[in-house]
XYZ file of C-alpha atoms in Angstrom:
512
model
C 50.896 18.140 -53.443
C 48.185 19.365 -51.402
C 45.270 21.522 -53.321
C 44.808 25.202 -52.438
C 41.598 25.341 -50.794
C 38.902 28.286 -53.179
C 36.412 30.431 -50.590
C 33.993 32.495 -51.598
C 34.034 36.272 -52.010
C 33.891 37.775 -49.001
C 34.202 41.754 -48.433
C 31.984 43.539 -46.251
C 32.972 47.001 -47.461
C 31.370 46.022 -50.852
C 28.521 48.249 -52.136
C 25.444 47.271 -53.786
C 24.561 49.761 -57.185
C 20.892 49.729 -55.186
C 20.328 48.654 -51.780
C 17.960 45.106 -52.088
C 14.513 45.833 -50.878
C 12.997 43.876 -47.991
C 10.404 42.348 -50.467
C 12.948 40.721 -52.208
C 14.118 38.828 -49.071
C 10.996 37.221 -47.863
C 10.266 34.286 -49.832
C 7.067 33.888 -51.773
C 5.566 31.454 -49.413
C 6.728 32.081 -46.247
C 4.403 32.432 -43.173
C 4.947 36.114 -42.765
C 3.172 36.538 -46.282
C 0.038 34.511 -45.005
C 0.115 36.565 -41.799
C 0.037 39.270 -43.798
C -2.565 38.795 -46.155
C -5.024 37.181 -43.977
C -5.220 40.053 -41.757
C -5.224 42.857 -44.670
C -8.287 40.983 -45.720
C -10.066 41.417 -42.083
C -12.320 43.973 -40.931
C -11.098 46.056 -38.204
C -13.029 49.204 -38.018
C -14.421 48.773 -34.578
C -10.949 48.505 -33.299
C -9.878 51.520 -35.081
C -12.674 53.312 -33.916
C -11.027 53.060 -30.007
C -8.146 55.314 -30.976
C -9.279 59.182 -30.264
C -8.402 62.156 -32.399
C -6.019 64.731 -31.956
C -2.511 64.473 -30.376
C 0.256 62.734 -31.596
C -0.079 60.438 -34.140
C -0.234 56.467 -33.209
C 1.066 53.027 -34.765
C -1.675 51.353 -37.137
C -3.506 49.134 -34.692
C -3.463 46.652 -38.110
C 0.693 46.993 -37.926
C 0.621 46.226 -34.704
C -1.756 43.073 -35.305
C -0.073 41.899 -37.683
C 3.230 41.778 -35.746
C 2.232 40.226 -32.613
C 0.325 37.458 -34.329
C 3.296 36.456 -36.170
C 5.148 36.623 -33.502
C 2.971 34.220 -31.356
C 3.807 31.929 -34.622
C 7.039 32.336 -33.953
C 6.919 31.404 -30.100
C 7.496 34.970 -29.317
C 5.011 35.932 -26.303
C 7.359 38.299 -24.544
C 6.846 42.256 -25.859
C 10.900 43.111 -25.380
C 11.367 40.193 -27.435
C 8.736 40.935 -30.111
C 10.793 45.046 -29.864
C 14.040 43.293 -30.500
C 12.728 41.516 -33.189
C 11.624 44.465 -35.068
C 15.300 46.067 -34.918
C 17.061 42.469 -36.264
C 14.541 40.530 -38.101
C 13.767 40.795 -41.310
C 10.663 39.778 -41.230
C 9.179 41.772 -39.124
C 10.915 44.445 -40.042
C 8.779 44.007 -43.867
C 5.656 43.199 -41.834
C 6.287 46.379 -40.016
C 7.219 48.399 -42.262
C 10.104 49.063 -40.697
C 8.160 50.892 -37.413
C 9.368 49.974 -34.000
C 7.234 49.992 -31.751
C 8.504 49.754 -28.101
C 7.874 47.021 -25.840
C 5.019 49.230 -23.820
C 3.200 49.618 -26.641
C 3.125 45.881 -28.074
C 2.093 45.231 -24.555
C -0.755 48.075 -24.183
C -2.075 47.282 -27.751
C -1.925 43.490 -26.891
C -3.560 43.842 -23.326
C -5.775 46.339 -23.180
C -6.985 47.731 -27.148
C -7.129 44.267 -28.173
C -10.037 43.200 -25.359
C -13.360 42.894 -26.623
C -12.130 43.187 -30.413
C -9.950 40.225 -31.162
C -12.793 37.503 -30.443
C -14.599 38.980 -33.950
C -11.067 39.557 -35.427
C -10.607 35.547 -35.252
C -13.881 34.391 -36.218
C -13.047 36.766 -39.474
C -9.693 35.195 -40.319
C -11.651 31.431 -39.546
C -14.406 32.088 -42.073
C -11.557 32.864 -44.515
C -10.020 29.610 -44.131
C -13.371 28.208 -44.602
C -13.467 29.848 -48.098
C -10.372 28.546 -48.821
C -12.074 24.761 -47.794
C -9.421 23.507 -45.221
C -12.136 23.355 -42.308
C -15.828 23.217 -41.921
C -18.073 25.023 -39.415
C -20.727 22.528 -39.658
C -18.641 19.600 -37.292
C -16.743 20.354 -34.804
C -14.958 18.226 -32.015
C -14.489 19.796 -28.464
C -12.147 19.184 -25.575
C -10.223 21.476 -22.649
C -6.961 22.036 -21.706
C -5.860 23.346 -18.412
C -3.101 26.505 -18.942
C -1.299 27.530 -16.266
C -1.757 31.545 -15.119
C 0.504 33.960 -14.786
C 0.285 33.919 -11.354
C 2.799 32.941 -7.432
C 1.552 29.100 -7.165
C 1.230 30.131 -3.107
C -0.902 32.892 -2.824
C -4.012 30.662 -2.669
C -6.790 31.540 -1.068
C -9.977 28.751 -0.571
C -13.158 28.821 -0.324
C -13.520 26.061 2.422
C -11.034 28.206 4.502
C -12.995 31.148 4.382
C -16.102 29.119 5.200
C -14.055 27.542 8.473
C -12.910 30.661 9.567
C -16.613 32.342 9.305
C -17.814 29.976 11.412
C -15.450 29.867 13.802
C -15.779 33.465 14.650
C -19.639 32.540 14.799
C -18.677 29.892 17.398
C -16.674 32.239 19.715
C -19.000 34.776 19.501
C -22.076 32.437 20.847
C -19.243 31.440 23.621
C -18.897 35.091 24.952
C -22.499 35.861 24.635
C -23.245 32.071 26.509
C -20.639 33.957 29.434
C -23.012 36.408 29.593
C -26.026 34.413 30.006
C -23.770 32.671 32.842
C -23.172 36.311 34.349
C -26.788 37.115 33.937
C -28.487 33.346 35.546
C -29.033 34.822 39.288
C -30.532 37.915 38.053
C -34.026 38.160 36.604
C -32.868 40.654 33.814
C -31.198 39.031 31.060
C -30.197 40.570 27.940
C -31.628 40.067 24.644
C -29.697 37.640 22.667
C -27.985 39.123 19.513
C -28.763 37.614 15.631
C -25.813 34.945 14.827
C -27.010 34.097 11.542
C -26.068 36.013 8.242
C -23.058 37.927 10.335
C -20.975 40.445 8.440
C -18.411 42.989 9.656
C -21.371 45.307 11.095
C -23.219 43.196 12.532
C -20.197 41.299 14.435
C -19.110 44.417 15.575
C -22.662 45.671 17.115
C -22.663 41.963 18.939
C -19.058 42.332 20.610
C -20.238 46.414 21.422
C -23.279 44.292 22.908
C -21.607 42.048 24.773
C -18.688 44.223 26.510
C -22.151 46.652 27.354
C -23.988 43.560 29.200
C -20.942 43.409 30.843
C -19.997 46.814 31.913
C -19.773 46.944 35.637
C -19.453 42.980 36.099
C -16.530 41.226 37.326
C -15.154 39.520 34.236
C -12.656 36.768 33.574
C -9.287 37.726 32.395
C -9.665 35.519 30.131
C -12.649 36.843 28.505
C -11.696 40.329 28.426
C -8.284 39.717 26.627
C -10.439 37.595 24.635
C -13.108 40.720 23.945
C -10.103 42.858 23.157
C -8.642 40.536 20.535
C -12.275 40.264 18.869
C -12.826 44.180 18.832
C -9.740 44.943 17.273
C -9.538 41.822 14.930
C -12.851 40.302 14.116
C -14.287 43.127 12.150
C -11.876 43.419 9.865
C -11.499 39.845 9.330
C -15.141 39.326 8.629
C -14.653 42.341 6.042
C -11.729 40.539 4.330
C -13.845 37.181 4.528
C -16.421 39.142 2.694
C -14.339 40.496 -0.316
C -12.295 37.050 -0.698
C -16.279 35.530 -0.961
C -17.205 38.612 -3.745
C -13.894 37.372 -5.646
C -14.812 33.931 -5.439
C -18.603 33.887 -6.283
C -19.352 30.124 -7.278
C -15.534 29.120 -7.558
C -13.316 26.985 -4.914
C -10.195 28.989 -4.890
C -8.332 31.509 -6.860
C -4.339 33.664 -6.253
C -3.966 36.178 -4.822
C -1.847 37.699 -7.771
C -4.752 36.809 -10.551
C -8.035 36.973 -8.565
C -9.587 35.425 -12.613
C -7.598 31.813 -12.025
C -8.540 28.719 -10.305
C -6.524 26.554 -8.485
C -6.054 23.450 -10.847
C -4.669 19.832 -10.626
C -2.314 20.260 -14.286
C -1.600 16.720 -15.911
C 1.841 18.409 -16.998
C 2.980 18.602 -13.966
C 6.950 19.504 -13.760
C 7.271 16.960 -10.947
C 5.221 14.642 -12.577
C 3.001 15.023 -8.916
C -0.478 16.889 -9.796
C 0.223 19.697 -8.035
C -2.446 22.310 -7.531
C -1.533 25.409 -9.591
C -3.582 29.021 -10.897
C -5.053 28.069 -14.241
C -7.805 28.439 -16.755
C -9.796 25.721 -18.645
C -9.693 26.399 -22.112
C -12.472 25.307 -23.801
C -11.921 24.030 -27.842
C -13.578 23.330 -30.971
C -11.648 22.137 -33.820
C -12.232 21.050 -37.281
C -9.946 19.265 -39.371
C -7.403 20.597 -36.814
C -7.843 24.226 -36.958
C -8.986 25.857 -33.891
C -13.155 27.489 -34.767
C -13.742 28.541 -31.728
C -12.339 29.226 -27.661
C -13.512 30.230 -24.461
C -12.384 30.469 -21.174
C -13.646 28.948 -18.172
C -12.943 29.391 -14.356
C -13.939 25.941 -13.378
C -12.019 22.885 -12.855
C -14.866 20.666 -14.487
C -15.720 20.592 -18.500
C -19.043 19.053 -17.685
C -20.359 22.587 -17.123
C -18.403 25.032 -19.807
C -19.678 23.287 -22.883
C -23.165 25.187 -23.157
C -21.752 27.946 -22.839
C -19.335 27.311 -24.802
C -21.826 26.583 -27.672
C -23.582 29.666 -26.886
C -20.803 31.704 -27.497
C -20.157 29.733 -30.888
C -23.700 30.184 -32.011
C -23.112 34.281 -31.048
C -19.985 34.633 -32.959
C -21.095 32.762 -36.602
C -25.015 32.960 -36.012
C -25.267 29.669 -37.039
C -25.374 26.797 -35.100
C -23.163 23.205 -35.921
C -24.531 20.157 -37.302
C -22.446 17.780 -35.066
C -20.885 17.652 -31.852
C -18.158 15.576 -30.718
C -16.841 15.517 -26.913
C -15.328 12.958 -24.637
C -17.445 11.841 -20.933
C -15.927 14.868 -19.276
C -19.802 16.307 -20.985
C -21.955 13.712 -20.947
C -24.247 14.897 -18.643
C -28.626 15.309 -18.411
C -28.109 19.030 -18.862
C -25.550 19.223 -21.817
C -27.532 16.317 -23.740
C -30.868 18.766 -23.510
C -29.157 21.580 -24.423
C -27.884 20.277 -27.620
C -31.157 18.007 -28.485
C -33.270 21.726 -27.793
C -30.580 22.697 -30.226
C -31.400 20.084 -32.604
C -27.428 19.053 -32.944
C -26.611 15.597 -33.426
C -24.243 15.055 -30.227
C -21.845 12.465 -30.411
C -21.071 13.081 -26.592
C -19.573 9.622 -24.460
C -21.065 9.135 -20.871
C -19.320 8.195 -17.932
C -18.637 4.056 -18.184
C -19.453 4.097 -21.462
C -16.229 2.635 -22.334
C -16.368 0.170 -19.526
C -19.961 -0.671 -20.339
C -18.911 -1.886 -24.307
C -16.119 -3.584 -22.349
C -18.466 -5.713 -20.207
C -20.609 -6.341 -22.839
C -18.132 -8.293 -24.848
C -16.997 -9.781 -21.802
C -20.240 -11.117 -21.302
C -20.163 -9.578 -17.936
C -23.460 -8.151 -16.242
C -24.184 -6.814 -12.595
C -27.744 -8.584 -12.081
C -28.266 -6.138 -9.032
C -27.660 -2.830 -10.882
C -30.877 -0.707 -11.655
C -30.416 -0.621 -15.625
C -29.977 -5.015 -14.907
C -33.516 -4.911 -13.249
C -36.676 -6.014 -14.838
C -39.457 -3.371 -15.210
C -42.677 -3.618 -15.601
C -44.154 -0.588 -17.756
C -47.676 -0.657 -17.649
C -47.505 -1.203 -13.694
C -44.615 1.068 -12.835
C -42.977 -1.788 -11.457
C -39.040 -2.907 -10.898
C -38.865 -6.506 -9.971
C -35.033 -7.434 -8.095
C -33.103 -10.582 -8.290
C -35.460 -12.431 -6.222
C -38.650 -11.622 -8.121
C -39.771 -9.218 -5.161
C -41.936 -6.211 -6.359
C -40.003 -2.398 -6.096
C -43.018 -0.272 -6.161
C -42.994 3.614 -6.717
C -42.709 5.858 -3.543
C -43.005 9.200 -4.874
C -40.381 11.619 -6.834
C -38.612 15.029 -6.333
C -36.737 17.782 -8.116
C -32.968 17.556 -8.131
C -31.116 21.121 -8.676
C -27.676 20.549 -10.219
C -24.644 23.502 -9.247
C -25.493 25.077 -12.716
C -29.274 25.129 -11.374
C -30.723 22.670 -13.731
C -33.522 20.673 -12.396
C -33.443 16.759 -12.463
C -36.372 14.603 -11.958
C -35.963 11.499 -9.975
C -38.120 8.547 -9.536
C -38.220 6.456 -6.222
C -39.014 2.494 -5.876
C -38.720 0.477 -2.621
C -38.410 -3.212 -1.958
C -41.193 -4.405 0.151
C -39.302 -6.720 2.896
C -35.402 -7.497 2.464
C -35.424 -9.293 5.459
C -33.899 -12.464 5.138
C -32.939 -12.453 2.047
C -30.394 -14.595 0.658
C -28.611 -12.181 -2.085
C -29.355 -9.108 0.553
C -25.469 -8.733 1.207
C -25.197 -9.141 -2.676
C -27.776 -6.516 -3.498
C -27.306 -3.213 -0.956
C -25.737 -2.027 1.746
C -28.569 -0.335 3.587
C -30.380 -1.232 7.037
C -33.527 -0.746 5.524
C -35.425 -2.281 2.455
C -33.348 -0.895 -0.580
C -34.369 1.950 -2.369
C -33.652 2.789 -6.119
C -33.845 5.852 -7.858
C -34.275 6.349 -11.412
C -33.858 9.554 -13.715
C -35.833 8.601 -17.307
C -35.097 11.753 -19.100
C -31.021 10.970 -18.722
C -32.072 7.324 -19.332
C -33.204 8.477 -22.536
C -30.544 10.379 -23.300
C -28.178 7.791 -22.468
C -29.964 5.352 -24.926
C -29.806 7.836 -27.419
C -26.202 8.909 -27.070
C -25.119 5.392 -26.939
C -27.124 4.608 -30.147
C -25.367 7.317 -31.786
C -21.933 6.465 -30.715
C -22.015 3.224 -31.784
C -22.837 3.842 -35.408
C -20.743 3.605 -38.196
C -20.570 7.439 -38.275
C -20.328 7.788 -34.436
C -17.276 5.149 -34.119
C -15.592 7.402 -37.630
C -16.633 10.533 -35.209
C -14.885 9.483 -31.842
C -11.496 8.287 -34.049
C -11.474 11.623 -35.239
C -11.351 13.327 -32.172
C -8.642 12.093 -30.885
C -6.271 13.522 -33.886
C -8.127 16.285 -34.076
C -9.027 18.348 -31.168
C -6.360 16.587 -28.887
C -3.639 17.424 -32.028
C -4.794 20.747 -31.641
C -3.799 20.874 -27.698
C -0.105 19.125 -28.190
C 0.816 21.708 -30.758
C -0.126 24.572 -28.681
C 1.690 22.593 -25.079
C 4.544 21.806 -27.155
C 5.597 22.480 -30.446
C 4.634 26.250 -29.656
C 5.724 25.638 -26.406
C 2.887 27.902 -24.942
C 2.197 25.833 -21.294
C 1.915 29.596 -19.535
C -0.113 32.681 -19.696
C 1.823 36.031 -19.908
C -0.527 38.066 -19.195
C -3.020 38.844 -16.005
C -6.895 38.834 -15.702
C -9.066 36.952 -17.882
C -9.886 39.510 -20.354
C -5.972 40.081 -20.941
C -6.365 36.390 -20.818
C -8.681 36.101 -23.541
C -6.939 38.033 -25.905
C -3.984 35.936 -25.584
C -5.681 32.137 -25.876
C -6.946 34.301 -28.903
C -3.643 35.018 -30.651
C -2.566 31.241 -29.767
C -5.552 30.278 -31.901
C -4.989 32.222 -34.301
C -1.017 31.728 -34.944
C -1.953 28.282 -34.888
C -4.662 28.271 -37.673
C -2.208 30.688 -39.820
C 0.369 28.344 -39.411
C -1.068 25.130 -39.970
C -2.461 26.905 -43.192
C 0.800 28.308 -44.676
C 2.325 24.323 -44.418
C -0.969 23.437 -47.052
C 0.211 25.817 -49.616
């Protein structure tokens, strides 16, 4: 005989003698408690100093903190999501206090009273996790990460394209003025030729007024005046446009039209798996023991030139400066090995071919030909090539880099490569071969590669692969944060900023 099958009560008429409090309902543990007590332990008086008297009353801007950074642990980056959540979850509806806020005002709060304040906020709630002795400030490991923008993929605009376009107009406009010289040859009066360099809007539009007076009263070309008409009505305004799109720009490549603040970007994510060019930001990283110490944004495609900056900013925010530095060959450059030995920080910063140099070296491989392979006599200033032929010095120069930092090179010339045997072997040029040497990144370079190969700097460059990188595949993927919401890189900012911060709050509520 077959069992009766026993359910549990159900009845949803049923009344409780008290109604349960939310309290009651949140374990003791959970993330929302961390959230909570980490940023009840914050200072954020400046913030609250934003709001003006008088009028209606407003949400706590600490409420409102509080809310969107646990819901940026949650995943939750849209503001009608984070509303709904505050109606059904009951979570946030303990965080909150039971206030609902609307979606506009998550959104203002987030985007605009946030700017300026959250930076400190963070660096606050990362000191407190250094109390608590899950990270150190005094080593940190740094790396970027591209992040798409919120912003149409086709509304490019590029510097070389502006530049092409400038100088075209410069082109035709010498063309017109060389038809007037042609109308002018049989007479003795010629006008005076107008400035081409440095054209803007005004002064392209005094040239074609110019040109159409040299050639009042002369039979023109139909040609030319349809042409003349075109410019007058066109080329201004162009120029003008040029002009702004160059002001947006300033030292950058590209940006979109729909967030002037990102760069076009190759992404490594790339849904077609094709390196497409998209509107992004470089987010620059420190880490520690895989919590996030420190962010900033950058504009450029290149690490090489965030990270002093980056460092700078660090050094603002804690006034106090790391012990160690660890960074991949996307920063091992003259200027950023300066910086950090003016900074007396022990960099543990690759070059480029580092890796390929070890290689070589256990492969017992060696280029006899390249510079570093060439013997050099010190106390003559001497390099000697394959052959034995003397490479005496020629002189040096200064060397601006695009971040304007000055490099001095050394020059040394073969005295006759004619006929030589190993010439094919040894260079490529017509003339005798010419080598140039920088000392100060030679230096560096010795020093860096001293470093790295310690016991400590091999321990140091393990690390950073778990640690900063770890950092990065959390944020891409198990938050699944691969896109900006928001526009402009101060709305930007703040948002990279919550990411950081949901992910240190998180990562600490799994230790306790």
């Amino acid at each position: 005989m077959k069992s009766k099958a026993v359910f549990k009560t159900y009845n949803q008429d049923q009344l409780s003698l008290l109604p349960p409090s939310y309290d009651e309902l949140v374990p003791k543990n959970h993330p929302v408690r961390i959230v909570n007590h980490i940023i009840d332990n914050v200072d954020i008086s400046t913030l609250e100093s934003t709001y003006k008297g008088g009028g209606t009353s407003s949400y706590h801007p600490r409420m409102l903190l509080k809310v969107i950074v646990y819901a940026y642990l949650r995943n939750l980056y849209s503001s009608r999501k984070i509303e709904q959540a505050l109606y059904e979850n009951i979570h946030f509806m303990w965080l909150s206090g039971q206030s609902k806020p609307d979606h506009n005002t998550i959104n203002d709060f987030r985007g605009k009273r946030l700017q300026g304040h959250l930076k400190k906020i963070f660096h606050q709630v990362v000191l407190l996790l250094s109390e608590q002795g899950v990270l150190s400030l005094k080593d940190i490991f740094v790396d970027g990460t591209k992040i798409e923008a919120n912003a149409n993929r086709y509304t490019f605009v590029w510097g070389k394209s502006i530049k092409t376009s400038k100088e075209r107009i410069k082109k035709q406009l010498k063309e017109l003025w060389y038809y007037v010289e042609k109308v002018y040859k049989e007479e003795q009066h010629i006008p005076n030729t107008p400035d081409f360099q440095a054209l803007d809007a005004d002064k392209i539009e005094a040239t074609i007024n110019q040109i159409n007076e040299a050639l009042q009263g002369k039979e023109i070309d139909k040609k030319v005046k349809q042409k003349l008409s075109y410019a007058k009505r066109n080329w201004p305004k162009n120029m003008a446009k040029y002009q702004q799109q160059e002001a947006i720009l300033k030292q950058r490549n590209s940006y979109s039209k729909t967030d002037t603040d990102a760069t076009f970007m190759r992404m490594k994510d790339d849904y077609m798996q094709n390196g497409q060019l998209k509107p992004a930001y470089n987010v620059q990283a420190s880490t520690n023991n895989q919590y996030l110490t420190n962010y900033t944004l950058a504009q450029t495609t290149a690490d090489t030139t965030t990270l002093k900056d980056h460092i700078n900013n660090r050094i603002e925010n804690y006034k106090q400066k790391p012990e160690t530095l660890t960074a991949d060959a996307g920063y091992g450059s003259e200027e950023n090995y300066t910086d950090l030995e003016d900074k007396e920080i022990t960099a543990y910063v690759k070059y480029n071919y580092f890796h390929k140099e070890q290689q070589d070296k256990k492969k017992g491989k060696s280029n006899p030909f390249h510079p570093d392979e060439l013997y050099y006599n010190q106390q003559t200033d001497t390099y000697y090539c394959p052959m034995g032929q003397a490479m005496t010095y020629i002189g040096s120069y200064q060397k601006k880099t695009k971040n304007g930092f000055s490099q001095e090179l050394h020059r040394y010339q073969a005295q006759n490569c004619d006929g030589c045997p190993l010439r094919s072997l040894c260079h490529k040029s017509k003339h005798n071969r010419i080598i140039e040497r920088n000392y100060n990144l030679i230096r560096l370079k010795s020093k860096a590669r001293k470093l790295l190969l310690s016991q400590q700097g091999i321990a140091k460059r393990k690390q950073r692969c778990w640690d900063v990188e770890a950092v990065f595949g959390n944020i891409k993927q198990n938050m699944n944060f691969k896109r900006f919401m928001l526009r402009g890189i101060g709305k930007v900012n703040v948002e990279i900023g919550l990411v950081a911060m949901a992910h240190n709050l998180k990562k600490y509520s799994l230790t306790l």
